Coordinates of N, CA, C and O in Angstrom, one line a residue:
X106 N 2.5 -2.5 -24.3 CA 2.2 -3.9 -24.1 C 1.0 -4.0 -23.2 O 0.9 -3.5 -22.1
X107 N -0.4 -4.9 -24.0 CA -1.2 -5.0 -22.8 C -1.3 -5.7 -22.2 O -0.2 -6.2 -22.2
X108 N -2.0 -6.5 -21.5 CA -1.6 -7.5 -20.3 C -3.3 -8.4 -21.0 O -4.3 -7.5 -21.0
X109 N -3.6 -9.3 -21.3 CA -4.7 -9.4 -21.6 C -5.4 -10.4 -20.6 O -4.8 -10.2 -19.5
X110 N -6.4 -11.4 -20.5 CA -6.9 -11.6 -19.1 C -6.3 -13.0 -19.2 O -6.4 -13.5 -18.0
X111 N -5.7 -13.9 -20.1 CA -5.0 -15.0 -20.3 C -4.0 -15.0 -19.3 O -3.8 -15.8 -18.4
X112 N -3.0 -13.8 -19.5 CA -1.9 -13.8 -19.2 C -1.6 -12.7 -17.8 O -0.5 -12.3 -17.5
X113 N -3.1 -12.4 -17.1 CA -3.3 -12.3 -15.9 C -2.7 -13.1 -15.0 O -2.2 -12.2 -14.3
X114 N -2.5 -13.8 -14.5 CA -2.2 -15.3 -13.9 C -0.8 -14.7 -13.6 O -0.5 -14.2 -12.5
X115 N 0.2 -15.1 -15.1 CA 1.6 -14.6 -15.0 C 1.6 -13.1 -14.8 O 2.6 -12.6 -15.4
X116 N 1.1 -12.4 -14.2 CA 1.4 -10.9 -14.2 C 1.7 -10.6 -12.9 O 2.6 -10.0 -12.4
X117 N 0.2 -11.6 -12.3 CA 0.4 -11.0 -10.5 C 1.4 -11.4 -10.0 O 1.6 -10.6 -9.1
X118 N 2.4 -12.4 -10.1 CA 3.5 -12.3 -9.3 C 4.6 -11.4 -8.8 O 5.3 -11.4 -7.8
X119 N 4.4 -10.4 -10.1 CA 4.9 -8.8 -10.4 C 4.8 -8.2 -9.3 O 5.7 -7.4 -9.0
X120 N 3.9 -8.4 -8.3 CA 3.1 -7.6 -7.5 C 3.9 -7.5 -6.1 O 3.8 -6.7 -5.2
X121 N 4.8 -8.8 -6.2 CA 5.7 -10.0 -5.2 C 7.1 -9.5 -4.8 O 7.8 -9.5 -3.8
X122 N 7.3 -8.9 -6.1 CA 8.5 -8.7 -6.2 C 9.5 -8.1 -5.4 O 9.2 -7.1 -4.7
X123 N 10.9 -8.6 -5.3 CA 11.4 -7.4 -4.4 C 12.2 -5.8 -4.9 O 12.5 -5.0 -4.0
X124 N 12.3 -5.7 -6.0 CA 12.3 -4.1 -6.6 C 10.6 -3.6 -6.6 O 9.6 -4.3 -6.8
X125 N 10.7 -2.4 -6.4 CA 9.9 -1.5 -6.7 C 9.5 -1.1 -7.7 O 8.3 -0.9 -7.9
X126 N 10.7 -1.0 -8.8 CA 9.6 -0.7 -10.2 C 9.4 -1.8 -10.6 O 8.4 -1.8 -11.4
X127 N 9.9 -2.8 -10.4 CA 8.6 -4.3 -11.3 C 7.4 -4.6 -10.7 O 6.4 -5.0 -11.3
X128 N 7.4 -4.2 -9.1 CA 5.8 -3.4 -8.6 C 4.8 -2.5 -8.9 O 3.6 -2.7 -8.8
X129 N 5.7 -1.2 -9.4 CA 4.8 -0.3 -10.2 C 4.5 -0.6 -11.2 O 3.4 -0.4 -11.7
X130 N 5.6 -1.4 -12.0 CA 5.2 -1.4 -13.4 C 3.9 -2.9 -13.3 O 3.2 -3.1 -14.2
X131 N 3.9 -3.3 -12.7 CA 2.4 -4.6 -12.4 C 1.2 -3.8 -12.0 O 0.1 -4.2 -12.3
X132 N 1.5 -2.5 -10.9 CA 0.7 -1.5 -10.7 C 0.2 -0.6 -11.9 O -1.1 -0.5 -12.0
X133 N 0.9 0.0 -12.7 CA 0.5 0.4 -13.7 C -0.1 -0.6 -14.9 O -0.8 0.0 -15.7
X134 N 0.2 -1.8 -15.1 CA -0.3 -2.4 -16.0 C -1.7 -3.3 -15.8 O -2.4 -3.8 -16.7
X135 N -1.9 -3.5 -14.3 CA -3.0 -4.1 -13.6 C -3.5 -3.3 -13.0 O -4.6 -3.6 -12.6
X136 N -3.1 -2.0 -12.5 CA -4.2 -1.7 -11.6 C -5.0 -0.7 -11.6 O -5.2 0.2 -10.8
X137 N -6.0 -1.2 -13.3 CA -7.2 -0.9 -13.4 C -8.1 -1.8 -13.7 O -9.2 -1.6 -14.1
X138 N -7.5 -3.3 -13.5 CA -8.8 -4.2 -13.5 C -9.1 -4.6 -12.1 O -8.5 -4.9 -11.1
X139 N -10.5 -4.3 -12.5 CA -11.6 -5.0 -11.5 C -11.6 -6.3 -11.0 O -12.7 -7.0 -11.0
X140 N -10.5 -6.8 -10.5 CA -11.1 -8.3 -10.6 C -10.5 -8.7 -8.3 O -9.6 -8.1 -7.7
X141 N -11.2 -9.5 -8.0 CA -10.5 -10.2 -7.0 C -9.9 -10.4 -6.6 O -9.8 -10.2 -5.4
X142 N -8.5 -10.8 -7.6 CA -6.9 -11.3 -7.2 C -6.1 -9.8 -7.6 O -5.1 -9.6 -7.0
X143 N -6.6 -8.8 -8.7 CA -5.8 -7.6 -8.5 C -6.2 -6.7 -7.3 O -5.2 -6.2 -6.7
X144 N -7.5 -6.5 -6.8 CA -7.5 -6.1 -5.6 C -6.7 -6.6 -4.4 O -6.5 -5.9 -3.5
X145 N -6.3 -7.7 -4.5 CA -5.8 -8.7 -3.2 C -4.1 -8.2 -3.0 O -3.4 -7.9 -2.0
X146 N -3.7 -8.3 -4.9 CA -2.1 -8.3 -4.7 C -2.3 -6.4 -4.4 O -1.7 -6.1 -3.4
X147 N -3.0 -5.4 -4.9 CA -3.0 -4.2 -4.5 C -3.1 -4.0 -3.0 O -2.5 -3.0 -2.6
X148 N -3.9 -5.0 -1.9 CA -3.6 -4.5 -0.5 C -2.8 -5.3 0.0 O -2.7 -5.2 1.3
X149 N -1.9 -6.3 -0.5 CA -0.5 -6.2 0.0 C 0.4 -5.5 -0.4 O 1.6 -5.8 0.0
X150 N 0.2 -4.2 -1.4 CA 0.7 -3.4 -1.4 C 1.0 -2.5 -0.1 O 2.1 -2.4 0.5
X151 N -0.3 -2.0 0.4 CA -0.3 -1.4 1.6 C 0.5 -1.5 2.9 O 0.2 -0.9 3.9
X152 N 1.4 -2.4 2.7 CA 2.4 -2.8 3.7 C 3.7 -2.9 3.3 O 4.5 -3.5 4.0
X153 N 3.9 -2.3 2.3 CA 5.5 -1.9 1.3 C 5.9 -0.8 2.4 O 5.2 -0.2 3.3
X154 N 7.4 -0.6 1.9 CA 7.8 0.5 3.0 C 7.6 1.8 2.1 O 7.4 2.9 2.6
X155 N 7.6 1.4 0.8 CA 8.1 2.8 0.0 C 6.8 3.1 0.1 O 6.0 2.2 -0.1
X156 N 6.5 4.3 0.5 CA 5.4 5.6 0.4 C 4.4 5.5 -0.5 O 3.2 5.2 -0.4
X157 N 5.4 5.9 -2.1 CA 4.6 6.2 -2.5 C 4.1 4.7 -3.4 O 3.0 4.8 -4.0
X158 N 4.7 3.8 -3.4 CA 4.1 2.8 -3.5 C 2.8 2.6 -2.9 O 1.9 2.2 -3.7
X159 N 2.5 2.7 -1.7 CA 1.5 2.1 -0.9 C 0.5 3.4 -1.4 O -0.5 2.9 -1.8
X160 N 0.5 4.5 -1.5 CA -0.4 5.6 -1.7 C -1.2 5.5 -3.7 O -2.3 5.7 -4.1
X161 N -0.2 5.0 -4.2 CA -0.6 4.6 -5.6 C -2.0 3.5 -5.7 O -3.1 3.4 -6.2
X162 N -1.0 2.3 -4.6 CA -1.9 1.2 -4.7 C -3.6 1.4 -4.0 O -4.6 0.8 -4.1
X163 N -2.9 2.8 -3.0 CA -4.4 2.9 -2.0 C -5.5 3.4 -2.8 O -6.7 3.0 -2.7
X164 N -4.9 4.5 -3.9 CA -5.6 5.3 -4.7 C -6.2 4.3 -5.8 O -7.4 4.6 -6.0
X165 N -5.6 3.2 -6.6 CA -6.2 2.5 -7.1 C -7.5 1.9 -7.1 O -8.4 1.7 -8.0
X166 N -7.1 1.3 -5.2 CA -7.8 0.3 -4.7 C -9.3 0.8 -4.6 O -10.3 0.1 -4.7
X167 N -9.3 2.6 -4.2 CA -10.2 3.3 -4.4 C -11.5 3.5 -5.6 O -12.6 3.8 -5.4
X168 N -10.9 3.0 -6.6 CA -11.2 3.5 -8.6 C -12.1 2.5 -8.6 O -13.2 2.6 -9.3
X169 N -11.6 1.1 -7.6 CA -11.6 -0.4 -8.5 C -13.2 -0.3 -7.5 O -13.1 0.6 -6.7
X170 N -14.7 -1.1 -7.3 CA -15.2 -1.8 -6.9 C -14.8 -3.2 -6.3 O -15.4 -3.6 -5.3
X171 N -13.9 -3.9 -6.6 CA -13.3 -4.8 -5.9 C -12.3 -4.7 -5.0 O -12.0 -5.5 -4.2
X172 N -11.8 -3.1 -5.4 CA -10.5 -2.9 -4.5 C -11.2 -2.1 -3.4 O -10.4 -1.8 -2.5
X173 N -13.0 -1.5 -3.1 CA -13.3 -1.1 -2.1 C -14.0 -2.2 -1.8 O -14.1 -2.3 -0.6
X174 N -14.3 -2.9 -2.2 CA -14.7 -4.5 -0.8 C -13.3 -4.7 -0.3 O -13.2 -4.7 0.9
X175 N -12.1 -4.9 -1.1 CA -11.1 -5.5 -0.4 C -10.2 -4.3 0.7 O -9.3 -4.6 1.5
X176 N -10.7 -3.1 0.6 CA -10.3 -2.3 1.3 C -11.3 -2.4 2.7 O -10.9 -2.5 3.9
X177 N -12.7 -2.3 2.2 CA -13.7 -2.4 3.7 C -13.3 -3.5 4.3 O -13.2 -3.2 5.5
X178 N -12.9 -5.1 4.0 CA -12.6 -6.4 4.7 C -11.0 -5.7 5.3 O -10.5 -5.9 6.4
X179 N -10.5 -5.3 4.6 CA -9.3 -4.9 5.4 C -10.0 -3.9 6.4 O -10.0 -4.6 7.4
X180 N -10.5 -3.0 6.7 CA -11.0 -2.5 7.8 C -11.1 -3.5 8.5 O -10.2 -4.0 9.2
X181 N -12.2 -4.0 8.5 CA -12.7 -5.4 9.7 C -11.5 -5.8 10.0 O -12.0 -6.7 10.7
X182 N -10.4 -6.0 10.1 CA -9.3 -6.9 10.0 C -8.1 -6.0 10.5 O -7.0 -6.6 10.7
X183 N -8.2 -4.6 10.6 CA -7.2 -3.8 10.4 C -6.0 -4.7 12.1 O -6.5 -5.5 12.9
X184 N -4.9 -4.5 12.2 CA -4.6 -4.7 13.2 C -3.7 -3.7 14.1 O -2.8 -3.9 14.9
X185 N -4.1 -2.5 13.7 CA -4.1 -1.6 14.6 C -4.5 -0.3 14.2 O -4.6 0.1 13.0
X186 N -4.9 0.7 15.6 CA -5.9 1.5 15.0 C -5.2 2.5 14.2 O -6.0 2.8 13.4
X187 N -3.7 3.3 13.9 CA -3.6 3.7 12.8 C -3.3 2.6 11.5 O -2.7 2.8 10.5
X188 N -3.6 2.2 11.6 CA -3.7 0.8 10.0 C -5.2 1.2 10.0 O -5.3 2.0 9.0
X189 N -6.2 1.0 10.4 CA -7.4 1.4 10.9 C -8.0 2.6 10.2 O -8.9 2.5 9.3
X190 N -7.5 3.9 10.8 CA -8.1 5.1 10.2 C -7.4 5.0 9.1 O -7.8 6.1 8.7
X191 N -6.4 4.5 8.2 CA -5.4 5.0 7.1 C -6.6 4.3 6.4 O -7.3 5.2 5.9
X192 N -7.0 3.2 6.2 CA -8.4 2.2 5.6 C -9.3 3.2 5.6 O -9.6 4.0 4.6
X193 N -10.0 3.3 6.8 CA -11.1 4.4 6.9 C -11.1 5.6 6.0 O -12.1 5.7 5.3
X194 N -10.1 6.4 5.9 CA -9.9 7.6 5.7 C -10.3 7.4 4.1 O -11.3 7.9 3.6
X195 N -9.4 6.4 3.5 CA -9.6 6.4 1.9 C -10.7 5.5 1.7 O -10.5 5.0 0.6
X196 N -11.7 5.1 2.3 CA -12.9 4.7 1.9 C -13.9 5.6 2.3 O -15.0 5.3 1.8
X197 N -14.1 6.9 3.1 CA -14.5 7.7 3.2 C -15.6 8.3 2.0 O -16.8 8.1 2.2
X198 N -15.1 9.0 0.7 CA -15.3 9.1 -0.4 C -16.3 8.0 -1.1 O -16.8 8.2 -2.2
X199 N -16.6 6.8 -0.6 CA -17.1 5.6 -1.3 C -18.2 5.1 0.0 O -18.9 4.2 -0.4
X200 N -18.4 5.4 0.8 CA -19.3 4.7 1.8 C -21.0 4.8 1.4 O -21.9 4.0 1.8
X201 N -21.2 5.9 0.7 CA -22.9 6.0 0.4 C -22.9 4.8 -0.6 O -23.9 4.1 -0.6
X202 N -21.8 4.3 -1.5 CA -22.3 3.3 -2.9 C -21.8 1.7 -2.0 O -21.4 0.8 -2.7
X203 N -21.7 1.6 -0.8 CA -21.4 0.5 -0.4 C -22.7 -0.1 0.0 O -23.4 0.5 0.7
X204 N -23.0 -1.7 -0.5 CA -24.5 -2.7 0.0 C -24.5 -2.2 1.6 O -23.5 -1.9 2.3
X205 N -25.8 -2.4 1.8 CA -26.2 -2.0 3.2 C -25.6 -3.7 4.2 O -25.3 -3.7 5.4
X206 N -25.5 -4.9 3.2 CA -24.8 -5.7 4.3 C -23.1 -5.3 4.8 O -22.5 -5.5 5.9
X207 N -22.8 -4.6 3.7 CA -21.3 -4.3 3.8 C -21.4 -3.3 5.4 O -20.7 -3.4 6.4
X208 N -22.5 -2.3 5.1 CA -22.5 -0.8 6.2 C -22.5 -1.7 7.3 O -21.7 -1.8 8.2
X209 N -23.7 -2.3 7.0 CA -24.2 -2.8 8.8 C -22.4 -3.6 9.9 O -22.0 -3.6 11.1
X210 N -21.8 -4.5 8.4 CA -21.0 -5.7 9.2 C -20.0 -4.4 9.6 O -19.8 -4.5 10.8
X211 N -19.2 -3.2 9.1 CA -18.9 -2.3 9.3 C -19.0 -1.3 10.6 O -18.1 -0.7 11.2
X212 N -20.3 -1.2 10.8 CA -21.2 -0.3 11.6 C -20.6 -1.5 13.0 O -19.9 -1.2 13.9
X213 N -21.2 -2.6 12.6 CA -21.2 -3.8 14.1 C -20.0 -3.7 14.6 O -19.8 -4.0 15.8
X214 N -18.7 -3.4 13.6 CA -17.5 -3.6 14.1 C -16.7 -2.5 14.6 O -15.6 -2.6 15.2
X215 N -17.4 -1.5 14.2 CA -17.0 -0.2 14.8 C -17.6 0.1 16.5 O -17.2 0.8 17.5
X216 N -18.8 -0.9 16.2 CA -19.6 -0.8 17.6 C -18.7 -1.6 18.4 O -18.3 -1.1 19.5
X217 N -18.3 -2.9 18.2 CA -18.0 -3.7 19.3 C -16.5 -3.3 19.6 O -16.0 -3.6 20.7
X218 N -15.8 -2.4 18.6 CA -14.6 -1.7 18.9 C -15.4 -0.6 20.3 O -15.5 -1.0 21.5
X219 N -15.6 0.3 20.0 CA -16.5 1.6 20.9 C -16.5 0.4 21.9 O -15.5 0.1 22.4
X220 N -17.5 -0.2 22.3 CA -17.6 -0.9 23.4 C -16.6 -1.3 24.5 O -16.8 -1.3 25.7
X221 N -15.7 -1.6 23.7 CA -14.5 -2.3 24.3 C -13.6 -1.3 24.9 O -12.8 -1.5 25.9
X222 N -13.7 -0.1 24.4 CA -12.8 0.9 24.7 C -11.4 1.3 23.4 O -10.6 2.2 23.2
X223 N -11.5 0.5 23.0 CA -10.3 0.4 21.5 C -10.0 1.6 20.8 O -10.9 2.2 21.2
X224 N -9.5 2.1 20.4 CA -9.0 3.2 19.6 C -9.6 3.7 18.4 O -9.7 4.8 18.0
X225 N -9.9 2.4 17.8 CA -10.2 1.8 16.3 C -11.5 3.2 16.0 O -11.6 4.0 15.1
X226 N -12.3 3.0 17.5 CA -13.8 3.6 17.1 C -13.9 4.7 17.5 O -15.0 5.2 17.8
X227 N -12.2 5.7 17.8 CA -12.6 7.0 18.1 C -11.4 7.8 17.0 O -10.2 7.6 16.9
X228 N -12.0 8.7 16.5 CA -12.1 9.3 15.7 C -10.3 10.7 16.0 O -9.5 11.4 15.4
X229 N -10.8 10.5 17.5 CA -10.0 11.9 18.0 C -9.6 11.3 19.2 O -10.0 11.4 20.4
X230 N -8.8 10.5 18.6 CA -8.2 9.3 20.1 C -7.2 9.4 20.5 O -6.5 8.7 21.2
X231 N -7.0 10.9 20.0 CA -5.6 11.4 20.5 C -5.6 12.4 20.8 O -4.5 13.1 20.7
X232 N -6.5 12.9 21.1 CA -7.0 14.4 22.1 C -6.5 14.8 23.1 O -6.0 15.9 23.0
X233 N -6.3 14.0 24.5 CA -5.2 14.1 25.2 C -4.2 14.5 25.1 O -3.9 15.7 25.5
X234 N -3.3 13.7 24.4 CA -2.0 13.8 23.9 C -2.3 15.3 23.1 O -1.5 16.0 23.7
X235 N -2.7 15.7 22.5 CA -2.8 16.7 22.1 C -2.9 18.0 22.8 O -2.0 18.9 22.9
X236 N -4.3 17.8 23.6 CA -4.3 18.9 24.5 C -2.9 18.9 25.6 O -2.5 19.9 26.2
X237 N -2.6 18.2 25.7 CA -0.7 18.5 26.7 C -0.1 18.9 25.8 O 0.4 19.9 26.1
X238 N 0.5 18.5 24.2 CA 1.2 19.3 23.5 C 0.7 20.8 23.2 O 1.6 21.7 23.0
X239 N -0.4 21.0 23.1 CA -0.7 22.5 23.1 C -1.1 23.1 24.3 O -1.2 24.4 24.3
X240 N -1.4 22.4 25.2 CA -1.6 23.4 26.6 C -0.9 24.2 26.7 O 0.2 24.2 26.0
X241 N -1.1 25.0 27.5 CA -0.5 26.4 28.9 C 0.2 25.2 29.0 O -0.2 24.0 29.2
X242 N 2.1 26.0 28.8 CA 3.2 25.8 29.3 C 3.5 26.4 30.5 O 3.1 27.4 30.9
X243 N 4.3 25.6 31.1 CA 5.0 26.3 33.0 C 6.5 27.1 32.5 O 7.4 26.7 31.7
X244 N 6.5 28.0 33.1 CA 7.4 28.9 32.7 C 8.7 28.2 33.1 O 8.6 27.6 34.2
X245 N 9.7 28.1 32.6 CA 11.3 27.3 33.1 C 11.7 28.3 33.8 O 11.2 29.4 33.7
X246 N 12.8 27.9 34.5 CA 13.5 28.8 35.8 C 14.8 27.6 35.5 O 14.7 26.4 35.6
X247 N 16.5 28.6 35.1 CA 17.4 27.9 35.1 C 18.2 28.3 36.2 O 18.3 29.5 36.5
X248 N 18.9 27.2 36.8 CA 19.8 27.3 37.8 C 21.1 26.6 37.5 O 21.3 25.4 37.7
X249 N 22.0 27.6 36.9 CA 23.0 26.9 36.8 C 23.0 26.1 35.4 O 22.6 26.8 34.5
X250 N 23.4 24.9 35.1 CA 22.8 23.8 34.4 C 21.5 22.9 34.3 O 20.9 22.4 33.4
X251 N 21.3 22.8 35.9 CA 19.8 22.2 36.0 C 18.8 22.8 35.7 O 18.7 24.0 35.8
X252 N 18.0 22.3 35.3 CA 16.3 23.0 35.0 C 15.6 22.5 35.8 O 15.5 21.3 36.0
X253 N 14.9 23.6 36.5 CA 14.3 23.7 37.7 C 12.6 24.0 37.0 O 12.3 25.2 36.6
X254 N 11.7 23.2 37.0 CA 10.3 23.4 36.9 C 9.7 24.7 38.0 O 9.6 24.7 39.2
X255 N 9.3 25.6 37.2 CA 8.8 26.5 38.1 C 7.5 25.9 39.0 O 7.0 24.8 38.6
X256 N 7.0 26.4 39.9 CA 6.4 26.2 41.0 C 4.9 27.0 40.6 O 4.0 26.9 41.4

């Protein structure tokens, strides 16, 4: 059955639903058109709980030209910085064929993140926390039941 562009309109609501496969199945029957409103219902995909829902719809959103403008404006917009790099990461692959107004408003917003100090605009913003999970451990000394931090 194909979905033809008439009966686009009645399709996106599909996209709403609360089962999952009347999601995919609007995912698989729409989400290789290029258009505005299928990009739009594809990044409210990205906020489904099921996995692999949201990775289908990301990978689409990737394919489509509409679904990487609607992915870069979701950048600008992200509301937190892993929402943030998950955007970033899958536009990666697509950044050389994006208009230079798109780079710059991108570029500005990465800057005025950096500036502020925000998370958004570092890359390895979790280096800290890292280097203490992998640092030189202190050797334990037990006493009894208590654990006593060696000295």
């Amino acid at each position: 059955l194909d979905v033809t562009d008439r009966q686009l309109a009645d399709w996106l609501p599909l996209f709403d639903a609360p089962d999952v496969a009347v999601r995919r199945l609007a995912l698989e029957k729409l989400g290789a058109r290029d258009t505005d409103e299928v990009a739009a219902a594809l990044l409210r995909q990205l906020r489904h709980p099921d996995r692999g829902l949201r990775n289908d719809a990301l990978s689409r959103l990737g394919k489509l030209t509409a679904g990487r403008t609607a992915l870069a404006e979701a950048l600008l917009e992200a509301e937190s910085p892993d929402a943030a790099w998950t955007l970033a990461r899958s536009l990666t692959p697509f950044v050389k064929a994006f208009p230079k107004p798109l780079l710059d408003k991108l570029f500005a917003q990465a800057a005025k993140f950096h500036e502020a100090g925000d998370r958004r605009a570092d890359p390895d913003s979790r280096r800290p926390c890292r280097e203490r999970a992998l640092g030189p451990r202190l050797p334990v000394r037990y006493s009894g039941r208590r654990r006593i931090p060696h000295p």
